[in-house]
Amino acid sequence: MIVAALLVLLAATVALMAAPDRFRGRSAAGLGAAASALTFVLLALAWDGKASTSGEVDVAWIDVLNARFHLGLDGVSWPLALLTAFLTVLCCWWLARSGAGPAPSARFVALLLVVEGSSIGVFASLDLLLFFVFFELALIPMWFVIAYWGDPKDQAGRRRAATRFLLFTVTGSAVLLVGIVVVAIEAGSLQIADVQGTHSVLAASLIAIGLAVKVPIVPLHTWLPDAHGKAPTVGSVLLAGVFLKLGTYGLIRLDVQMLPSATAEIAPYLAAAGVVGIIWAGLVCLVQDDLKRLVAYSSIGHMGFVVLALATMTEAGVTGAVFGSVAHGLVTGLLFFLAGGLKDVHGTASLTALGRGLYERTRWFAVALLVAGLATMGLPGLAGFWGEYLSLRGAYEEGALDRSLAWTLLGVATIGIVLATAYVARFVRMLLQGEPTPIDTDRDLRARGVVVALVVPILVLGLWPTLLTDLLGSGVMGTSLLGVGR
Amino acid sequence: MIRRWPYVALTAVVAVAVAIWAIPELDQRAFFGYVPTNATPTMLPSLSLDTRVLPDSAKVMLLAAGVTLLVQVYSTAYMGKDRRYRSYALLIVLFLVAMIAVVATDNLFVLLIGWEVMGVCSYLLIGHWWEQPQSRAGAMKALVVTRFGDLGLLVAIVVIGQTYGTYSITGAWVGAADQGQQHGTAIGLLVLLAVVGKSAQVPLQTWLPDAMPGPTPITALIHAATMVAAGVYVFARLLPLYGNDTTVMTALAVVSGVTMLLAALFALVQHDLKRALAWSTVSQLAYMFAAIAAGAADVGISHLVSHGAYKALLFLGCGVVMHAVGTSALSAMGGLRTTLPATFWTMTIGFAALAGIIPTVGFFTKDRVLESIHVATHGETPLPGGVAWALLVVAYVTVFVTAAYAMRLWMLTFLGLPSKQHVEPPSMTWPLVALGVACLALSIGEPLDLDTAALSTLVALAGIAFAWWRQDADLPGPVQRPLAAELGLDHPITRLIPAGTIGVARVADAADREGIDVYPRGGAVLAGLVSSAVRALQTGRVQVYASVIAVGAFVVVLVGVIAR
Amino acid sequence: MSIPIDWATAGPAVIVATSALVALMVDAFWPRRSWFASSLPLLAGLVGGFVELGRTGSVDDVSAALTFVILAGTVLVLVGATVMSDEDSMPPGELHLLLGSAASGALVMVAARDLVTLIVAIELLALPSIALIGLRQGDRRGIASSWTFFLTSVVSTAVTLMGVALLYGSTGTLTYAGLSRELVDPAVPDAVVAVAVVLTLVGLLFKLGAVPFHAWVPDTYRGASVVIAGFLASVSKAGALGALLVLLAIGLSPVDDVWVPVIAVVATASMTLGNLAALRERDGVGMLAWSSVAQAGFLVAPATAVLTAEGLSAPLQYLAVYALANLVGFTALAVVLRTRGSTSYDTLTGLARSEPWLGVPLAFVALTLAGFPPAVIGLVTKYVVLRPVVDDGLTWLAVVMAVNVMLGLAYYLRLVVVLVSRPADEPDGITSRPAAPTGLATAAVAVGTAALVVLSVLPGLLIDHLP
Amino acid sequence: MPLLYPLLLSSALFGIGLYGVLARRNAVMVLVGVELMLNAVNLQLVAYDAWFAETLHTGQVLTLFVIALAAAEIGLGLAIVMAMFRATGSIDVDEADRA
């Protein structure tokens, strides 16, 4: 099923690349949406319960290195893979319907599909080398997405932002590769399940540092606001909704689950960095003028919660990290659709340039932004809350941290929630409220279905969190998750 | 023209459903001492729709549903011409649902969700007229301050969940009953933080007066009768988890004592009817907390219900007045006794209840609060006796001040000479009448302690006499000025903390743009320099190349020799 | 009475050398100047080399693998050289003679098991290479490059010879076996041996183009015919790397405390400086030249662990992919140079759109060298070279390598971007360009790219089968 | 004779040769420098050979090879110098650089 899903994407990508003239505009986006939807269905069907690894594929690949073409999904990766496919469907839908921003071209859609496929590949990989291959695969397509279809007004800037993004993440993944090598040597295998339990602080640190760039963890985050500021709308959505997840997923799978004893030794640093990120991002958000940069920093804050959660290495924490990742994909995806949509329509995402009174001027944008804002500040009842809650719960349980540190971090992290409230209230006040100042580029949201399609799961997950947490169950920290069936 | 009746009908349906649900529960055993069974502990966060409606919950539910329905009816006239009536009316319904969830649920997460959704409804409704700067500012302040408090509830739930292994309130009660109150101080103080924020107690009191730019019916509903009072309810609801803790109870007593007197004094010096009523609400909420601190949570809930009725009445009446004179400034009022007769009579009942004049419900419930504090001075509750005595004194002083400001407001609004004619739309007066009747009807069956009643009536009458003596004169300057400035307590929340935070944020932003980037930028510059240097060697001069080789050979030989 | 000759070792080299002579003869006596008449004998010799290799194998698996790489690389160079077949200034007989001689020099280098043979082999590779660079008649740049390569080469050879002499002076033997035996002897003077060992390595590191012996590389690659530059970057390096590995693994194994830090430092410097210098390159050949300096670092880095089985095989696996990618790249650039007259980035802009059969392979080569998917094989070989380094405890070196992957990507990606960008102005009619015999070379590019693609899907085909 | 003498001489020759290669402008003089360096090596090899007095005479064998190689190198070098002269009319190494 997983292979079939990847092949569907490959076929669609090849078709789009090979015949860019046949698929123009909406037909390209339509093909992309159809392929992603089919992928979504196939991945959804691949699930056979949390008791075993779903859709496992395990064939020889490189014997000498003991690298195998080994794919499979479990409760941690399955929701993320589904999220990836879901967001890509929405991206293609948005391209077809938004009516602003870059026109959907075949190559653009093809690159999005590559990003999607490689991300799903990362989530599904049960082999370290395969993981890394997929991890790297999406980078160059993403570079093109930002550099070619980014901010149409700032060609040099988007190029620079794209290159920054690439060099930062590649440096990170290079360090990650060294970490993988260390693990492979220590454990003598590249299979995640076999490697599990190896004690190598060096490997855990290298992997954590490498992935910290991707997550991103402060102070390795400075590529993110630039990239988001210049990326096209759907690029931002995938960057935030999917790419950042590669980092958090990697931390869960490769550090917390694969090298638990070693990760426990670096967990305090990770947790502290995560919390610093929460506060730092919250503060910076308070004075951002560019809505897209603001959302980018808010992402960093959310990722801070996720990092804190997984660094506790408790059941609640890891569950929270997964939940936070999925919820962040939906919420920040929505925010980027809206912020990007505004930028596409008006040519700028500057709060001052966009003017005030959006409630009056473009009601759909305004209400959707409000809902997304409420979700991003972690309003209970919306998806964003549970990740934060579980993260605090994990910190309270201490887990891999000692009590004074854990509780200090918990206290500081909660300040981040207030900061989030403040910056959301600030942009609501500056942008949505106020005496309307209509400008002639005003045009309301077109692809409303995309927004609805995101709000619904945000609400559903907010009110029915067990839908997701039940996938993980009590095995999330144990060996049962990956060891089943082997 | 927007059709308004569907929203009233919708609210009515919800209200009737709540009534059908809640009324049978009124006869259950008391709120406390209830020993629940069948609690199923769960480790992972789970929402459940389990409810646990006890008599006091039923009362609060009925209050909420009733006031909401009345407000919705009232709003058809008050907000009927508003362009955004639809979102307004729908948010009221959403608010009601959230309130019912908070009151009825047995699940801490549902409680939290309802709690926060109420907060958001409050935020959106305060900012309903978002074209006005003070609406925007008030809304943002309300949201941020209450959410700061809400963190207490969030963390409290974390602690409860971890301590008792369940997110069921009943389950936690059982746990606390079986194993004693674990972490009571922490849980209690955290919940206290939450309710201090929500119920606008000192030191987070200042958002409530600033929330007054919202539509007046909303003030009546959310910022007087229900949401702010929900803090009291929730604190009482979770009391079994920390009720025996002296620290928590003392803290609560201190907060409530300080709040009730300060807020009453602030109310005394206001020149704005609505703002004065807002401070009055803060003060009255403190009474309820005082009752809980004294160990009489059911008394607190009784006062909650009674206050809900008369304060809703007062705010709705205030709305009629504002509708008529176009402002809430007391200076613009006076003489409305004849031009707004229905409003005058109903609000008179309301002010009487506020001042604690027999036979309004306010009199009875407040007396019970005073009595319960008096009982607490005997030292049989977790509250230390000395604190209880101090609280009792403050409470009586506050009775005096309350009566004084109630009288003052009543005089300034209704007495004097009429200026011009006004109209009272029937859909606005009916709810007033209904609430006025309720303020009297709820007294039926209330117990009466003669000593307390006599004393409190005397004090209240003294207050009224004081107000009559002062008429519309301000207090002496040295007292008036700091009180009118609300002691500058708002300064930290509106000025210092935001300014400080923004200052730090600017530094962080600058550091983020220019500071943290030093390492990649520096790296890039360094790479550029090295690149130039390496390429500068490529002059095409062969002998330079050969020299590089010779020198290079020398260097690597050194490396080899040193390594050896 | 017969002289014992180890044909397994010498066979391919002898066959190739002989065929090179035949090629010269054929050219000399063929009635008309014919490129193919003289290239066919050499091709036959190379095929014969394969056959011989298949029949007898080589000294060991490592040498066999290297022999294979050298033969295959020379075949690709031979095919690629056909782009010059209509140039009057390029004498085919001499070209094929020199090519064959240099190839046999490389073959001997990897089969050498004593320093005397090694020295001769180095020169057998170097001298024809020098001549190849300056072969085009009347080409001043070619002559200048040839002079550059000549002078730097003789200096480094002299330094190596000095090292060899000192080694001989301290041990009394020049066979690898003898050296590994004698160097254990505590009587051997430490410092002298250290100097001798390092000096001996200079010549090989020079051939690899490793910093600080790299200065000739950019000038020479630019000045030589592009195909010949490809030869230098692949076959010549294969020979040098093979000789280095064998020398370190066998002859100098007792003194690894001397050469491990030297190799590590040289690898670090090569990767870093090569990559940094390449960052500013705006020419296809120039970029590949600097990149080959950087890649030399990646090639020798795992040699720090050459005493382990993995440290011996990892550079080979990296080399195989690197050589193939480089040859495809240089050949494609040679075709571009013939048809467009330049290999600057301005010329290459939009190549993947206008001539996908050249542009796409070039892009794929860039990604392979960068080690990035979709060129998975590049990534896998990066992984392969990291393993022994980490295993040997040189984690810092591994991190340096990893960071250099990032630096490398910066300029490889620039080439990719150039190739796929829309040209600023439409090329002024491809028809006006001189028709050139590029068919065979293009076919070679296609085959090489296909091989890289297949290896990217199934890296095991290569990785599993090299020693 | 102590081994030291020929070694000292050899070092001196090598240094002089290196100087010639690195510093002389005249291409022919550069080639002479190359020749000096190689012969310094030869001298050393022969000295060691004599010192070891081994039966295989490895040093002398290598010396013979080096002589041959030197000849080949110089031949090639001169050819390049000739070509250079034809192309630029000069045998100044800097002229060659500018070619």
PDB file of N, CA and C in Angstrom, chain B residues 435-497:
ATOM      1  N   LEU B 435     -36.850  40.034  35.851  1.00  0.00           N
ATOM      2  CA  LEU B 435     -35.750  39.953  36.802  1.00  0.00           C
ATOM      3  C   LEU B 435     -36.110  40.607  38.124  1.00  0.00           C
ATOM      4  N   GLY B 436     -36.877  41.704  38.061  1.00  0.00           N
ATOM      5  CA  GLY B 436     -37.295  42.365  39.290  1.00  0.00           C
ATOM      6  C   GLY B 436     -38.144  41.431  40.127  1.00  0.00           C
ATOM      7  N   VAL B 437     -39.044  40.736  39.458  1.00  0.00           N
ATOM      8  CA  VAL B 437     -39.869  39.778  40.173  1.00  0.00           C
ATOM      9  C   VAL B 437     -38.987  38.703  40.792  1.00  0.00           C
ATOM     10  N   ALA B 438     -38.016  38.250  39.997  1.00  0.00           N
ATOM     11  CA  ALA B 438     -37.132  37.194  40.495  1.00  0.00           C
ATOM     12  C   ALA B 438     -36.389  37.665  41.743  1.00  0.00           C
ATOM     13  N   CYS B 439     -35.968  38.913  41.748  1.00  0.00           N
ATOM     14  CA  CYS B 439     -35.206  39.423  42.893  1.00  0.00           C
ATOM     15  C   CYS B 439     -36.030  39.354  44.170  1.00  0.00           C
ATOM     16  N   LEU B 440     -37.323  39.453  44.014  1.00  0.00           N
ATOM     17  CA  LEU B 440     -38.168  39.339  45.186  1.00  0.00           C
ATOM     18  C   LEU B 440     -38.570  37.893  45.441  1.00  0.00           C
ATOM     19  N   ALA B 441     -38.869  37.188  44.339  1.00  0.00           N
ATOM     20  CA  ALA B 441     -39.399  35.840  44.496  1.00  0.00           C
ATOM     21  C   ALA B 441     -38.356  34.888  45.059  1.00  0.00           C
ATOM     22  N   LEU B 442     -37.132  35.108  44.707  1.00  0.00           N
ATOM     23  CA  LEU B 442     -36.090  34.187  45.180  1.00  0.00           C
ATOM     24  C   LEU B 442     -35.901  34.273  46.684  1.00  0.00           C
ATOM     25  N   SER B 443     -36.423  35.324  47.284  1.00  0.00           N
ATOM     26  CA  SER B 443     -36.279  35.461  48.731  1.00  0.00           C
ATOM     27  C   SER B 443     -37.118  34.426  49.463  1.00  0.00           C
ATOM     28  N   ILE B 444     -38.134  33.943  48.778  1.00  0.00           N
ATOM     29  CA  ILE B 444     -39.065  33.055  49.455  1.00  0.00           C
ATOM     30  C   ILE B 444     -38.317  31.839  49.972  1.00  0.00           C
ATOM     31  N   GLY B 445     -38.496  31.606  51.249  1.00  0.00           N
ATOM     32  CA  GLY B 445     -37.903  30.416  51.841  1.00  0.00           C
ATOM     33  C   GLY B 445     -36.481  30.581  52.285  1.00  0.00           C
ATOM     34  N   GLU B 446     -35.916  31.780  52.075  1.00  0.00           N
ATOM     35  CA  GLU B 446     -34.552  31.983  52.554  1.00  0.00           C
ATOM     36  C   GLU B 446     -34.548  32.072  54.077  1.00  0.00           C
ATOM     37  N   PRO B 447     -33.590  31.450  54.727  1.00  0.00           N
ATOM     38  CA  PRO B 447     -33.532  31.539  56.186  1.00  0.00           C
ATOM     39  C   PRO B 447     -33.097  32.941  56.623  1.00  0.00           C
ATOM     40  N   LEU B 448     -33.346  33.252  57.868  1.00  0.00           N
ATOM     41  CA  LEU B 448     -33.027  34.589  58.343  1.00  0.00           C
ATOM     42  C   LEU B 448     -32.420  34.484  59.746  1.00  0.00           C
ATOM     43  N   ASP B 449     -31.230  35.056  59.883  1.00  0.00           N
ATOM     44  CA  ASP B 449     -30.613  35.095  61.213  1.00  0.00           C
ATOM     45  C   ASP B 449     -30.778  36.516  61.743  1.00  0.00           C
ATOM     46  N   LEU B 450     -31.520  36.642  62.794  1.00  0.00           N
ATOM     47  CA  LEU B 450     -31.963  37.979  63.196  1.00  0.00           C
ATOM     48  C   LEU B 450     -30.800  38.891  63.584  1.00  0.00           C
ATOM     49  N   ASP B 451     -29.833  38.366  64.323  1.00  0.00           N
ATOM     50  CA  ASP B 451     -28.716  39.215  64.747  1.00  0.00           C
ATOM     51  C   ASP B 451     -28.010  39.817  63.556  1.00  0.00           C
ATOM     52  N   THR B 452     -27.605  38.935  62.695  1.00  0.00           N
ATOM     53  CA  THR B 452     -26.876  39.403  61.506  1.00  0.00           C
ATOM     54  C   THR B 452     -27.741  40.366  60.712  1.00  0.00           C
ATOM     55  N   ALA B 453     -29.011  40.021  60.562  1.00  0.00           N
ATOM     56  CA  ALA B 453     -29.899  40.853  59.762  1.00  0.00           C
ATOM     57  C   ALA B 453     -29.976  42.244  60.367  1.00  0.00           C
ATOM     58  N   ALA B 454     -30.117  42.295  61.658  1.00  0.00           N
ATOM     59  CA  ALA B 454     -30.246  43.601  62.297  1.00  0.00           C
ATOM     60  C   ALA B 454     -28.983  44.418  62.091  1.00  0.00           C
ATOM     61  N   LEU B 455     -27.863  43.778  62.369  1.00  0.00           N
ATOM     62  CA  LEU B 455     -26.601  44.495  62.237  1.00  0.00           C
ATOM     63  C   LEU B 455     -26.376  44.981  60.815  1.00  0.00           C
ATOM     64  N   SER B 456     -26.567  44.085  59.867  1.00  0.00           N
ATOM     65  CA  SER B 456     -26.273  44.448  58.471  1.00  0.00           C
ATOM     66  C   SER B 456     -27.236  45.520  57.993  1.00  0.00           C
ATOM     67  N   THR B 457     -28.511  45.426  58.422  1.00  0.00           N
ATOM     68  CA  THR B 457     -29.449  46.450  58.001  1.00  0.00           C
ATOM     69  C   THR B 457     -29.037  47.805  58.552  1.00  0.00           C
ATOM     70  N   LEU B 458     -28.601  47.799  59.803  1.00  0.00           N
ATOM     71  CA  LEU B 458     -28.150  49.058  60.392  1.00  0.00           C
ATOM     72  C   LEU B 458     -26.996  49.642  59.588  1.00  0.00           C
ATOM     73  N   VAL B 459     -26.040  48.792  59.319  1.00  0.00           N
ATOM     74  CA  VAL B 459     -24.864  49.274  58.574  1.00  0.00           C
ATOM     75  C   VAL B 459     -25.281  49.797  57.211  1.00  0.00           C
ATOM     76  N   ALA B 460     -26.158  49.044  56.543  1.00  0.00           N
ATOM     77  CA  ALA B 460     -26.588  49.454  55.209  1.00  0.00           C
ATOM     78  C   ALA B 460     -27.325  50.790  55.290  1.00  0.00           C
ATOM     79  N   LEU B 461     -28.181  50.927  56.286  1.00  0.00           N
ATOM     80  CA  LEU B 461     -28.915  52.175  56.406  1.00  0.00           C
ATOM     81  C   LEU B 461     -27.951  53.335  56.647  1.00  0.00           C
ATOM     82  N   ALA B 462     -26.905  53.055  57.431  1.00  0.00           N
ATOM     83  CA  ALA B 462     -25.898  54.086  57.640  1.00  0.00           C
ATOM     84  C   ALA B 462     -25.270  54.488  56.320  1.00  0.00           C
ATOM     85  N   GLY B 463     -25.000  53.510  55.530  1.00  0.00           N
ATOM     86  CA  GLY B 463     -24.419  53.797  54.223  1.00  0.00           C
ATOM     87  C   GLY B 463     -25.362  54.640  53.382  1.00  0.00           C
ATOM     88  N   ILE B 464     -26.632  54.280  53.394  1.00  0.00           N
ATOM     89  CA  ILE B 464     -27.604  55.031  52.606  1.00  0.00           C
ATOM     90  C   ILE B 464     -27.677  56.467  53.119  1.00  0.00           C
ATOM     91  N   ALA B 465     -27.672  56.586  54.436  1.00  0.00           N
ATOM     92  CA  ALA B 465     -27.727  57.920  55.020  1.00  0.00           C
ATOM     93  C   ALA B 465     -26.505  58.723  54.615  1.00  0.00           C
ATOM     94  N   PHE B 466     -25.367  58.061  54.611  1.00  0.00           N
ATOM     95  CA  PHE B 466     -24.131  58.732  54.205  1.00  0.00           C
ATOM     96  C   PHE B 466     -24.275  59.268  52.777  1.00  0.00           C
ATOM     97  N   ALA B 467     -24.778  58.405  51.893  1.00  0.00           N
ATOM     98  CA  ALA B 467     -24.922  58.805  50.500  1.00  0.00           C
ATOM     99  C   ALA B 467     -25.918  59.962  50.387  1.00  0.00           C
ATOM    100  N   TRP B 468     -26.990  59.883  51.131  1.00  0.00           N
ATOM    101  CA  TRP B 468     -27.975  60.963  51.086  1.00  0.00           C
ATOM    102  C   TRP B 468     -27.343  62.266  51.548  1.00  0.00           C
ATOM    103  N   TRP B 469     -26.502  62.158  52.560  1.00  0.00           N
ATOM    104  CA  TRP B 469     -25.838  63.347  53.100  1.00  0.00           C
ATOM    105  C   TRP B 469     -24.882  63.943  52.065  1.00  0.00           C
ATOM    106  N   ARG B 470     -24.130  63.080  51.397  1.00  0.00           N
ATOM    107  CA  ARG B 470     -23.165  63.612  50.436  1.00  0.00           C
ATOM    108  C   ARG B 470     -23.836  64.106  49.164  1.00  0.00           C
ATOM    109  N   GLN B 471     -25.037  63.584  48.862  1.00  0.00           N
ATOM    110  CA  GLN B 471     -25.698  63.847  47.574  1.00  0.00           C
ATOM    111  C   GLN B 471     -24.726  63.536  46.429  1.00  0.00           C
ATOM    112  N   ASP B 472     -24.576  64.465  45.467  1.00  0.00           N
ATOM    113  CA  ASP B 472     -23.690  64.123  44.336  1.00  0.00           C
ATOM    114  C   ASP B 472     -22.280  64.644  44.547  1.00  0.00           C
ATOM    115  N   ALA B 473     -22.004  65.050  45.780  1.00  0.00           N
ATOM    116  CA  ALA B 473     -20.663  65.582  46.001  1.00  0.00           C
ATOM    117  C   ALA B 473     -19.630  64.441  46.001  1.00  0.00           C
ATOM    118  N   ASP B 474     -18.466  64.785  45.542  1.00  0.00           N
ATOM    119  CA  ASP B 474     -17.369  63.811  45.607  1.00  0.00           C
ATOM    120  C   ASP B 474     -16.897  63.674  47.039  1.00  0.00           C
ATOM    121  N   LEU B 475     -16.156  62.630  47.302  1.00  0.00           N
ATOM    122  CA  LEU B 475     -15.527  62.484  48.602  1.00  0.00           C
ATOM    123  C   LEU B 475     -14.441  63.546  48.717  1.00  0.00           C
ATOM    124  N   PRO B 476     -13.923  63.777  49.918  1.00  0.00           N
ATOM    125  CA  PRO B 476     -12.818  64.746  50.030  1.00  0.00           C
ATOM    126  C   PRO B 476     -11.666  64.371  49.108  1.00  0.00           C
ATOM    127  N   GLY B 477     -11.053  65.384  48.558  1.00  0.00           N
ATOM    128  CA  GLY B 477     -10.024  65.191  47.542  1.00  0.00           C
ATOM    129  C   GLY B 477      -8.995  64.116  47.820  1.00  0.00           C
ATOM    130  N   PRO B 478      -8.345  64.136  48.943  1.00  0.00           N
ATOM    131  CA  PRO B 478      -7.290  63.139  49.203  1.00  0.00           C
ATOM    132  C   PRO B 478      -7.835  61.724  49.165  1.00  0.00           C
ATOM    133  N   VAL B 479      -9.108  61.534  49.402  1.00  0.00           N
ATOM    134  CA  VAL B 479      -9.695  60.201  49.305  1.00  0.00           C
ATOM    135  C   VAL B 479     -10.187  59.961  47.887  1.00  0.00           C
ATOM    136  N   GLN B 480     -10.835  60.996  47.350  1.00  0.00           N
ATOM    137  CA  GLN B 480     -11.469  60.851  46.041  1.00  0.00           C
ATOM    138  C   GLN B 480     -10.451  60.572  44.938  1.00  0.00           C
ATOM    139  N   ARG B 481      -9.379  61.360  44.940  1.00  0.00           N
ATOM    140  CA  ARG B 481      -8.488  61.285  43.777  1.00  0.00           C
ATOM    141  C   ARG B 481      -7.833  59.922  43.602  1.00  0.00           C
ATOM    142  N   PRO B 482      -7.190  59.397  44.635  1.00  0.00           N
ATOM    143  CA  PRO B 482      -6.587  58.064  44.418  1.00  0.00           C
ATOM    144  C   PRO B 482      -7.628  56.999  44.130  1.00  0.00           C
ATOM    145  N   LEU B 483      -8.806  57.107  44.746  1.00  0.00           N
ATOM    146  CA  LEU B 483      -9.822  56.099  44.477  1.00  0.00           C
ATOM    147  C   LEU B 483     -10.325  56.214  43.042  1.00  0.00           C
ATOM    148  N   ALA B 484     -10.516  57.455  42.580  1.00  0.00           N
ATOM    149  CA  ALA B 484     -10.973  57.636  41.200  1.00  0.00           C
ATOM    150  C   ALA B 484      -9.933  57.113  40.228  1.00  0.00           C
ATOM    151  N   ALA B 485      -8.667  57.222  40.637  1.00  0.00           N
ATOM    152  CA  ALA B 485      -7.607  56.676  39.780  1.00  0.00           C
ATOM    153  C   ALA B 485      -7.433  55.181  40.014  1.00  0.00           C
ATOM    154  N   GLU B 486      -8.326  54.612  40.817  1.00  0.00           N
ATOM    155  CA  GLU B 486      -8.295  53.190  41.118  1.00  0.00           C
ATOM    156  C   GLU B 486      -6.941  52.767  41.662  1.00  0.00           C
ATOM    157  N   LEU B 487      -6.355  53.655  42.441  1.00  0.00           N
ATOM    158  CA  LEU B 487      -5.087  53.412  43.133  1.00  0.00           C
ATOM    159  C   LEU B 487      -3.943  53.081  42.170  1.00  0.00           C
ATOM    160  N   GLY B 488      -4.173  53.340  40.916  1.00  0.00           N
ATOM    161  CA  GLY B 488      -3.114  53.046  39.955  1.00  0.00           C
ATOM    162  C   GLY B 488      -2.831  51.560  39.808  1.00  0.00           C
ATOM    163  N   LEU B 489      -3.780  50.738  40.285  1.00  0.00           N
ATOM    164  CA  LEU B 489      -3.529  49.293  40.210  1.00  0.00           C
ATOM    165  C   LEU B 489      -3.537  48.789  38.775  1.00  0.00           C
ATOM    166  N   ASP B 490      -4.175  49.564  37.921  1.00  0.00           N
ATOM    167  CA  ASP B 490      -4.238  49.146  36.527  1.00  0.00           C
ATOM    168  C   ASP B 490      -2.919  49.391  35.810  1.00  0.00           C
ATOM    169  N   HIS B 491      -2.133  50.299  36.415  1.00  0.00           N
ATOM    170  CA  HIS B 491      -0.919  50.728  35.728  1.00  0.00           C
ATOM    171  C   HIS B 491      -0.015  49.564  35.316  1.00  0.00           C
ATOM    172  N   PRO B 492       0.292  48.658  36.241  1.00  0.00           N
ATOM    173  CA  PRO B 492       1.187  47.571  35.826  1.00  0.00           C
ATOM    174  C   PRO B 492       0.609  46.754  34.680  1.00  0.00           C
ATOM    175  N   ILE B 493      -0.712  46.523  34.734  1.00  0.00           N
ATOM    176  CA  ILE B 493      -1.281  45.610  33.739  1.00  0.00           C
ATOM    177  C   ILE B 493      -1.432  46.282  32.391  1.00  0.00           C
ATOM    178  N   THR B 494      -1.801  47.558  32.384  1.00  0.00           N
ATOM    179  CA  THR B 494      -1.990  48.204  31.080  1.00  0.00           C
ATOM    180  C   THR B 494      -0.734  48.864  30.562  1.00  0.00           C
ATOM    181  N   ARG B 495       0.137  49.247  31.488  1.00  0.00           N
ATOM    182  CA  ARG B 495       1.310  49.988  31.012  1.00  0.00           C
ATOM    183  C   ARG B 495       2.596  49.173  31.161  1.00  0.00           C
ATOM    184  N   LEU B 496       2.947  48.910  32.404  1.00  0.00           N
ATOM    185  CA  LEU B 496       4.292  48.397  32.661  1.00  0.00           C
ATOM    186  C   LEU B 496       4.539  47.069  31.970  1.00  0.00           C
ATOM    187  N   ILE B 497       3.657  46.099  32.233  1.00  0.00           N
ATOM    188  CA  ILE B 497       3.931  44.756  31.703  1.00  0.00           C
ATOM    189  C   ILE B 497       3.903  44.748  30.177  1.00  0.00           C
TER     190      ILE B 497
END
